[in-house]
Amino acid sequence: MVEPLLETVKIEERDCHGGMKLGVITFDAPKSLHALTLDMIRAIDGALVRWAADDAIACVVLQSSTDKAFCAGGDVRSLRAAVAEQPGVVPNPQVLAFFAEEYRLDHRIHTYVKPLLVWGGGIVMGGGLGLMAGASHRVVTESTRIAMPEITIGLFPDVGGSWFLGRMPGRSGLFLGLTGAPLNAADALFTGLGDYVLRQEERAMLLDALALGQWQASPQANHQQLSRLLRSFSAPTSMLPVSEVRANFDAIAALTQAPTLPEVVAAIAAYDGDSAWLQKAAHALGKGAPSSAALVWAMRVRTRHLSLAQVFQLELIVAVQCCAHADFSEGVRALLIAKDNAPQWQPASLAEVSEAYLNEYFTAPWDSHPLRDLH
């Protein structure tokens, strides 16, 4: 059965042995690399809610229609347009709806009882990683390219980034948040963002095997069944490129060991080693929004002892406030609209990001939190 809800999201229920079914959600917006819109978020979340209550659904798969990308993130152009339509309105209704419903979906994936497989082939960025990070079974391939590049648009690593970056080995999550450095499949395995390596060409065979699976009524048994199946398909890690995070782990530790953000930023900027990956990361931080760097550091401190639900609740405040500040609109303009790659950040330097200015991002613009029911 296929539900004709949206042209950009295909929702199917595929029959399996024993009367059980496989729920399959396929993004189909290739021109935007399957960037998430609010309508897409609502379609995905609606399906997950229904399937959670349907005893016949044994397993859920989240994928895209193309090999080039799983999901390149949220539709930030539309968010910028919404801000322009209602300048000075905080929270902007469209911005609030987008982030609140996106984070609710991400939280649902993190806490989903049934096995949920994300095929993370190709580009997985920003909001796409938010969908993938919380899944119970995360597949990466030789084409996987992951990044949280929010520093380039005056945002911060959201969609649970404050949760999963802080759980990466050493201080690698801090480094990745500050620089937006890209990750390959080997990096995903090393940092805990991926679980299984499969060849990109085997996706169709995997879906066929899922339909033939001996699924049961027990979600726990189905988790184990999916794990066994994915292990049987697993490709040798020798086919993957070298993990840049693993190879540069000691250098990352040295560059981020200072106790203050200005010292860490200065150390990364001064990197003069041979790694092209670290050189590009240092360059990206140098061109990124100082306000975003300050938020990466502040969120790392503020979320250290928070629950997953509390992380999403804090991220919603910060995301809404980011869109109300100038850097977000300017960053999207420079990167995606004018494409001049010459953003004029305000504040223009880290030294100009005062504590009072930073605290504006953590001020809730409502009396009752829209995600207060998450737990």
mmCIF file with all atom_site columns, N, CA and C in Angstrom, residues 18-68:
data_model
loop_
_atom_site.group_PDB
_atom_site.id
_atom_site.type_symbol
_atom_site.label_atom_id
_atom_site.label_alt_id
_atom_site.label_comp_id
_atom_site.label_asym_id
_atom_site.label_entity_id
_atom_site.label_seq_id
_atom_site.pdbx_PDB_ins_code
_atom_site.Cartn_x
_atom_site.Cartn_y
_atom_site.Cartn_z
_atom_site.occupancy
_atom_site.B_iso_or_equiv
_atom_site.pdbx_formal_charge
_atom_site.auth_seq_id
_atom_site.auth_comp_id
_atom_site.auth_asym_id
_atom_site.auth_atom_id
_atom_site.pdbx_PDB_model_num
ATOM 1   N N  . GLY A 1 18 ? 3.958  -13.976 7.305  1.00 0.00 ? 18 GLY A N  1
ATOM 2   C CA . GLY A 1 18 ? 3.256  -14.081 8.578  1.00 0.00 ? 18 GLY A CA 1
ATOM 3   C C  . GLY A 1 18 ? 2.304  -12.949 8.879  1.00 0.00 ? 18 GLY A C  1
ATOM 4   N N  . GLY A 1 19 ? 1.950  -12.165 7.859  1.00 0.00 ? 19 GLY A N  1
ATOM 5   C CA . GLY A 1 19 ? 1.001  -11.088 8.073  1.00 0.00 ? 19 GLY A CA 1
ATOM 6   C C  . GLY A 1 19 ? 1.606  -9.803  8.614  1.00 0.00 ? 19 GLY A C  1
ATOM 7   N N  . MET A 1 20 ? 2.903  -9.786  8.859  1.00 0.00 ? 20 MET A N  1
ATOM 8   C CA . MET A 1 20 ? 3.560  -8.574  9.334  1.00 0.00 ? 20 MET A CA 1
ATOM 9   C C  . MET A 1 20 ? 3.853  -7.650  8.148  1.00 0.00 ? 20 MET A C  1
ATOM 10  N N  . LYS A 1 21 ? 4.193  -6.404  8.455  1.00 0.00 ? 21 LYS A N  1
ATOM 11  C CA . LYS A 1 21 ? 4.443  -5.426  7.403  1.00 0.00 ? 21 LYS A CA 1
ATOM 12  C C  . LYS A 1 21 ? 5.700  -4.611  7.706  1.00 0.00 ? 21 LYS A C  1
ATOM 13  N N  . LEU A 1 22 ? 6.255  -4.093  6.626  1.00 0.00 ? 22 LEU A N  1
ATOM 14  C CA . LEU A 1 22 ? 7.414  -3.207  6.696  1.00 0.00 ? 22 LEU A CA 1
ATOM 15  C C  . LEU A 1 22 ? 6.951  -1.794  6.347  1.00 0.00 ? 22 LEU A C  1
ATOM 16  N N  . GLY A 1 23 ? 7.234  -0.839  7.194  1.00 0.00 ? 23 GLY A N  1
ATOM 17  C CA . GLY A 1 23 ? 6.908  0.548   6.896  1.00 0.00 ? 23 GLY A CA 1
ATOM 18  C C  . GLY A 1 23 ? 8.096  1.214   6.221  1.00 0.00 ? 23 GLY A C  1
ATOM 19  N N  . VAL A 1 24 ? 7.886  1.786   5.046  1.00 0.00 ? 24 VAL A N  1
ATOM 20  C CA . VAL A 1 24 ? 8.991  2.399   4.297  1.00 0.00 ? 24 VAL A CA 1
ATOM 21  C C  . VAL A 1 24 ? 8.652  3.845   3.967  1.00 0.00 ? 24 VAL A C  1
ATOM 22  N N  . ILE A 1 25 ? 9.528  4.753   4.375  1.00 0.00 ? 25 ILE A N  1
ATOM 23  C CA . ILE A 1 25 ? 9.385  6.179   4.071  1.00 0.00 ? 25 ILE A CA 1
ATOM 24  C C  . ILE A 1 25 ? 10.531 6.578   3.152  1.00 0.00 ? 25 ILE A C  1
ATOM 25  N N  . THR A 1 26 ? 10.192 7.104   1.986  1.00 0.00 ? 26 THR A N  1
ATOM 26  C CA . THR A 1 26 ? 11.205 7.467   0.991  1.00 0.00 ? 26 THR A CA 1
ATOM 27  C C  . THR A 1 26 ? 11.088 8.940   0.649  1.00 0.00 ? 26 THR A C  1
ATOM 28  N N  . PHE A 1 27 ? 12.158 9.700   0.886  1.00 0.00 ? 27 PHE A N  1
ATOM 29  C CA . PHE A 1 27 ? 12.181 11.107  0.486  1.00 0.00 ? 27 PHE A CA 1
ATOM 30  C C  . PHE A 1 27 ? 12.375 11.184  -1.024 1.00 0.00 ? 27 PHE A C  1
ATOM 31  N N  . ASP A 1 28 ? 11.655 12.078  -1.659 1.00 0.00 ? 28 ASP A N  1
ATOM 32  C CA . ASP A 1 28 ? 11.773 12.187  -3.113 1.00 0.00 ? 28 ASP A CA 1
ATOM 33  C C  . ASP A 1 28 ? 11.736 13.659  -3.538 1.00 0.00 ? 28 ASP A C  1
ATOM 34  N N  . ALA A 1 29 ? 12.779 14.369  -3.159 1.00 0.00 ? 29 ALA A N  1
ATOM 35  C CA . ALA A 1 29 ? 12.956 15.761  -3.577 1.00 0.00 ? 29 ALA A CA 1
ATOM 36  C C  . ALA A 1 29 ? 14.401 15.921  -4.036 1.00 0.00 ? 29 ALA A C  1
ATOM 37  N N  . PRO A 1 30 ? 14.779 15.248  -5.117 1.00 0.00 ? 30 PRO A N  1
ATOM 38  C CA . PRO A 1 30 ? 16.196 15.176  -5.501 1.00 0.00 ? 30 PRO A CA 1
ATOM 39  C C  . PRO A 1 30 ? 16.832 16.515  -5.827 1.00 0.00 ? 30 PRO A C  1
ATOM 40  N N  . LYS A 1 31 ? 16.054 17.462  -6.357 1.00 0.00 ? 31 LYS A N  1
ATOM 41  C CA . LYS A 1 31 ? 16.645 18.755  -6.728 1.00 0.00 ? 31 LYS A CA 1
ATOM 42  C C  . LYS A 1 31 ? 17.198 19.493  -5.510 1.00 0.00 ? 31 LYS A C  1
ATOM 43  N N  . SER A 1 32 ? 16.556 19.317  -4.362 1.00 0.00 ? 32 SER A N  1
ATOM 44  C CA . SER A 1 32 ? 17.018 19.971  -3.129 1.00 0.00 ? 32 SER A CA 1
ATOM 45  C C  . SER A 1 32 ? 17.832 19.016  -2.270 1.00 0.00 ? 32 SER A C  1
ATOM 46  N N  . LEU A 1 33 ? 18.222 17.876  -2.838 1.00 0.00 ? 33 LEU A N  1
ATOM 47  C CA . LEU A 1 33 ? 18.898 16.816  -2.086 1.00 0.00 ? 33 LEU A CA 1
ATOM 48  C C  . LEU A 1 33 ? 18.049 16.396  -0.887 1.00 0.00 ? 33 LEU A C  1
ATOM 49  N N  . HIS A 1 34 ? 16.722 16.384  -1.118 1.00 0.00 ? 34 HIS A N  1
ATOM 50  C CA . HIS A 1 34 ? 15.740 15.910  -0.141 1.00 0.00 ? 34 HIS A CA 1
ATOM 51  C C  . HIS A 1 34 ? 15.731 16.762  1.133  1.00 0.00 ? 34 HIS A C  1
ATOM 52  N N  . ALA A 1 35 ? 15.978 18.063  0.980  1.00 0.00 ? 35 ALA A N  1
ATOM 53  C CA . ALA A 1 35 ? 15.928 18.965  2.131  1.00 0.00 ? 35 ALA A CA 1
ATOM 54  C C  . ALA A 1 35 ? 14.534 18.952  2.739  1.00 0.00 ? 35 ALA A C  1
ATOM 55  N N  . LEU A 1 36 ? 14.489 18.980  4.061  1.00 0.00 ? 36 LEU A N  1
ATOM 56  C CA . LEU A 1 36 ? 13.227 18.836  4.787  1.00 0.00 ? 36 LEU A CA 1
ATOM 57  C C  . LEU A 1 36 ? 12.407 20.117  4.779  1.00 0.00 ? 36 LEU A C  1
ATOM 58  N N  . THR A 1 37 ? 11.146 19.986  4.405  1.00 0.00 ? 37 THR A N  1
ATOM 59  C CA . THR A 1 37 ? 10.161 21.058  4.571  1.00 0.00 ? 37 THR A CA 1
ATOM 60  C C  . THR A 1 37 ? 9.250  20.675  5.725  1.00 0.00 ? 37 THR A C  1
ATOM 61  N N  . LEU A 1 38 ? 8.452  21.631  6.178  1.00 0.00 ? 38 LEU A N  1
ATOM 62  C CA . LEU A 1 38 ? 7.527  21.345  7.270  1.00 0.00 ? 38 LEU A CA 1
ATOM 63  C C  . LEU A 1 38 ? 6.519  20.273  6.867  1.00 0.00 ? 38 LEU A C  1
ATOM 64  N N  . ASP A 1 39 ? 6.056  20.317  5.635  1.00 0.00 ? 39 ASP A N  1
ATOM 65  C CA . ASP A 1 39 ? 5.109  19.295  5.174  1.00 0.00 ? 39 ASP A CA 1
ATOM 66  C C  . ASP A 1 39 ? 5.741  17.901  5.203  1.00 0.00 ? 39 ASP A C  1
ATOM 67  N N  . MET A 1 40 ? 6.999  17.819  4.823  1.00 0.00 ? 40 MET A N  1
ATOM 68  C CA . MET A 1 40 ? 7.695  16.528  4.872  1.00 0.00 ? 40 MET A CA 1
ATOM 69  C C  . MET A 1 40 ? 7.826  16.032  6.306  1.00 0.00 ? 40 MET A C  1
ATOM 70  N N  . ILE A 1 41 ? 8.193  16.932  7.199  1.00 0.00 ? 41 ILE A N  1
ATOM 71  C CA . ILE A 1 41 ? 8.331  16.574  8.616  1.00 0.00 ? 41 ILE A CA 1
ATOM 72  C C  . ILE A 1 41 ? 7.007  16.032  9.148  1.00 0.00 ? 41 ILE A C  1
ATOM 73  N N  . ARG A 1 42 ? 5.914  16.704  8.803  1.00 0.00 ? 42 ARG A N  1
ATOM 74  C CA . ARG A 1 42 ? 4.599  16.267  9.284  1.00 0.00 ? 42 ARG A CA 1
ATOM 75  C C  . ARG A 1 42 ? 4.204  14.913  8.714  1.00 0.00 ? 42 ARG A C  1
ATOM 76  N N  . ALA A 1 43 ? 4.523  14.668  7.451  1.00 0.00 ? 43 ALA A N  1
ATOM 77  C CA . ALA A 1 43 ? 4.197  13.379  6.832  1.00 0.00 ? 43 ALA A CA 1
ATOM 78  C C  . ALA A 1 43 ? 4.976  12.243  7.488  1.00 0.00 ? 43 ALA A C  1
ATOM 79  N N  . ILE A 1 44 ? 6.277  12.480  7.722  1.00 0.00 ? 44 ILE A N  1
ATOM 80  C CA . ILE A 1 44 ? 7.115  11.452  8.346  1.00 0.00 ? 44 ILE A CA 1
ATOM 81  C C  . ILE A 1 44 ? 6.629  11.158  9.765  1.00 0.00 ? 44 ILE A C  1
ATOM 82  N N  . ASP A 1 45 ? 6.399  12.218  10.528 1.00 0.00 ? 45 ASP A N  1
ATOM 83  C CA . ASP A 1 45 ? 5.997  12.038  11.921 1.00 0.00 ? 45 ASP A CA 1
ATOM 84  C C  . ASP A 1 45 ? 4.637  11.356  12.019 1.00 0.00 ? 45 ASP A C  1
ATOM 85  N N  . GLY A 1 46 ? 3.723  11.733  11.141 1.00 0.00 ? 46 GLY A N  1
ATOM 86  C CA . GLY A 1 46 ? 2.400  11.122  11.148 1.00 0.00 ? 46 GLY A CA 1
ATOM 87  C C  . GLY A 1 46 ? 2.477  9.623   10.903 1.00 0.00 ? 46 GLY A C  1
ATOM 88  N N  . ALA A 1 47 ? 3.333  9.237   9.953  1.00 0.00 ? 47 ALA A N  1
ATOM 89  C CA . ALA A 1 47 ? 3.499  7.815   9.665  1.00 0.00 ? 47 ALA A CA 1
ATOM 90  C C  . ALA A 1 47 ? 4.099  7.072   10.858 1.00 0.00 ? 47 ALA A C  1
ATOM 91  N N  . LEU A 1 48 ? 5.096  7.656   11.482 1.00 0.00 ? 48 LEU A N  1
ATOM 92  C CA . LEU A 1 48 ? 5.728  6.995   12.631 1.00 0.00 ? 48 LEU A CA 1
ATOM 93  C C  . LEU A 1 48 ? 4.755  6.826   13.785 1.00 0.00 ? 48 LEU A C  1
ATOM 94  N N  . VAL A 1 49 ? 3.910  7.825   14.006 1.00 0.00 ? 49 VAL A N  1
ATOM 95  C CA . VAL A 1 49 ? 2.909  7.729   15.085 1.00 0.00 ? 49 VAL A CA 1
ATOM 96  C C  . VAL A 1 49 ? 1.928  6.593   14.794 1.00 0.00 ? 49 VAL A C  1
ATOM 97  N N  . ARG A 1 50 ? 1.446  6.540   13.570 1.00 0.00 ? 50 ARG A N  1
ATOM 98  C CA . ARG A 1 50 ? 0.491  5.480   13.209 1.00 0.00 ? 50 ARG A CA 1
ATOM 99  C C  . ARG A 1 50 ? 1.134  4.101   13.314 1.00 0.00 ? 50 ARG A C  1
ATOM 100 N N  . TRP A 1 51 ? 2.338  3.981   12.813 1.00 0.00 ? 51 TRP A N  1
ATOM 101 C CA . TRP A 1 51 ? 2.993  2.675   12.801 1.00 0.00 ? 51 TRP A CA 1
ATOM 102 C C  . TRP A 1 51 ? 3.379  2.214   14.200 1.00 0.00 ? 51 TRP A C  1
ATOM 103 N N  . ALA A 1 52 ? 3.666  3.151   15.094 1.00 0.00 ? 52 ALA A N  1
ATOM 104 C CA . ALA A 1 52 ? 3.979  2.773   16.475 1.00 0.00 ? 52 ALA A CA 1
ATOM 105 C C  . ALA A 1 52 ? 2.793  2.069   17.125 1.00 0.00 ? 52 ALA A C  1
ATOM 106 N N  . ALA A 1 53 ? 1.587  2.454   16.714 1.00 0.00 ? 53 ALA A N  1
ATOM 107 C CA . ALA A 1 53 ? 0.368  1.882   17.300 1.00 0.00 ? 53 ALA A CA 1
ATOM 108 C C  . ALA A 1 53 ? -0.177 0.705   16.508 1.00 0.00 ? 53 ALA A C  1
ATOM 109 N N  . ASP A 1 54 ? 0.457  0.355   15.406 1.00 0.00 ? 54 ASP A N  1
ATOM 110 C CA . ASP A 1 54 ? -0.015 -0.719  14.531 1.00 0.00 ? 54 ASP A CA 1
ATOM 111 C C  . ASP A 1 54 ? 0.811  -1.977  14.777 1.00 0.00 ? 54 ASP A C  1
ATOM 112 N N  . ASP A 1 55 ? 0.201  -2.986  15.380 1.00 0.00 ? 55 ASP A N  1
ATOM 113 C CA . ASP A 1 55 ? 0.929  -4.204  15.729 1.00 0.00 ? 55 ASP A CA 1
ATOM 114 C C  . ASP A 1 55 ? 1.454  -4.944  14.510 1.00 0.00 ? 55 ASP A C  1
ATOM 115 N N  . ALA A 1 56 ? 0.895  -4.682  13.335 1.00 0.00 ? 56 ALA A N  1
ATOM 116 C CA . ALA A 1 56 ? 1.335  -5.381  12.124 1.00 0.00 ? 56 ALA A CA 1
ATOM 117 C C  . ALA A 1 56 ? 2.648  -4.835  11.579 1.00 0.00 ? 56 ALA A C  1
ATOM 118 N N  . ILE A 1 57 ? 3.010  -3.606  11.946 1.00 0.00 ? 57 ILE A N  1
ATOM 119 C CA . ILE A 1 57 ? 4.260  -3.007  11.470 1.00 0.00 ? 57 ILE A CA 1
ATOM 120 C C  . ILE A 1 57 ? 5.409  -3.512  12.323 1.00 0.00 ? 57 ILE A C  1
ATOM 121 N N  . ALA A 1 58 ? 6.315  -4.270  11.705 1.00 0.00 ? 58 ALA A N  1
ATOM 122 C CA . ALA A 1 58 ? 7.416  -4.877  12.447 1.00 0.00 ? 58 ALA A CA 1
ATOM 123 C C  . ALA A 1 58 ? 8.664  -4.007  12.468 1.00 0.00 ? 58 ALA A C  1
ATOM 124 N N  . CYS A 1 59 ? 8.873  -3.256  11.389 1.00 0.00 ? 59 CYS A N  1
ATOM 125 C CA . CYS A 1 59 ? 10.132 -2.524  11.210 1.00 0.00 ? 59 CYS A CA 1
ATOM 126 C C  . CYS A 1 59 ? 9.869  -1.340  10.293 1.00 0.00 ? 59 CYS A C  1
ATOM 127 N N  . VAL A 1 60 ? 10.615 -0.263  10.498 1.00 0.00 ? 60 VAL A N  1
ATOM 128 C CA . VAL A 1 60 ? 10.466 0.947   9.693  1.00 0.00 ? 60 VAL A CA 1
ATOM 129 C C  . VAL A 1 60 ? 11.789 1.276   9.016  1.00 0.00 ? 60 VAL A C  1
ATOM 130 N N  . VAL A 1 61 ? 11.712 1.675   7.748  1.00 0.00 ? 61 VAL A N  1
ATOM 131 C CA . VAL A 1 61 ? 12.896 2.084   6.982  1.00 0.00 ? 61 VAL A CA 1
ATOM 132 C C  . VAL A 1 61 ? 12.730 3.521   6.530  1.00 0.00 ? 61 VAL A C  1
ATOM 133 N N  . LEU A 1 62 ? 13.766 4.318   6.733  1.00 0.00 ? 62 LEU A N  1
ATOM 134 C CA . LEU A 1 62 ? 13.810 5.710   6.274  1.00 0.00 ? 62 LEU A CA 1
ATOM 135 C C  . LEU A 1 62 ? 14.925 5.800   5.246  1.00 0.00 ? 62 LEU A C  1
ATOM 136 N N  . GLN A 1 63 ? 14.585 6.260   4.028  1.00 0.00 ? 63 GLN A N  1
ATOM 137 C CA . GLN A 1 63 ? 15.576 6.323   2.948  1.00 0.00 ? 63 GLN A CA 1
ATOM 138 C C  . GLN A 1 63 ? 15.203 7.470   2.011  1.00 0.00 ? 63 GLN A C  1
ATOM 139 N N  . SER A 1 64 ? 16.035 7.664   0.976  1.00 0.00 ? 64 SER A N  1
ATOM 140 C CA . SER A 1 64 ? 15.691 8.618   -0.074 1.00 0.00 ? 64 SER A CA 1
ATOM 141 C C  . SER A 1 64 ? 15.604 7.872   -1.405 1.00 0.00 ? 64 SER A C  1
ATOM 142 N N  . SER A 1 65 ? 15.124 8.576   -2.415 1.00 0.00 ? 65 SER A N  1
ATOM 143 C CA . SER A 1 65 ? 14.943 7.956   -3.734 1.00 0.00 ? 65 SER A CA 1
ATOM 144 C C  . SER A 1 65 ? 16.221 7.950   -4.560 1.00 0.00 ? 65 SER A C  1
ATOM 145 N N  . THR A 1 66 ? 17.279 8.592   -4.081 1.00 0.00 ? 66 THR A N  1
ATOM 146 C CA . THR A 1 66 ? 18.512 8.686   -4.860 1.00 0.00 ? 66 THR A CA 1
ATOM 147 C C  . THR A 1 66 ? 19.721 8.242   -4.047 1.00 0.00 ? 66 THR A C  1
ATOM 148 N N  . ASP A 1 67 ? 20.775 7.869   -4.746 1.00 0.00 ? 67 ASP A N  1
ATOM 149 C CA . ASP A 1 67 ? 22.019 7.489   -4.082 1.00 0.00 ? 67 ASP A CA 1
ATOM 150 C C  . ASP A 1 67 ? 22.858 8.703   -3.702 1.00 0.00 ? 67 ASP A C  1
ATOM 151 N N  . LYS A 1 68 ? 22.591 9.846   -4.310 1.00 0.00 ? 68 LYS A N  1
ATOM 152 C CA . LYS A 1 68 ? 23.429 11.022  -4.089 1.00 0.00 ? 68 LYS A CA 1
ATOM 153 C C  . LYS A 1 68 ? 23.297 11.582  -2.685 1.00 0.00 ? 68 LYS A C  1
#
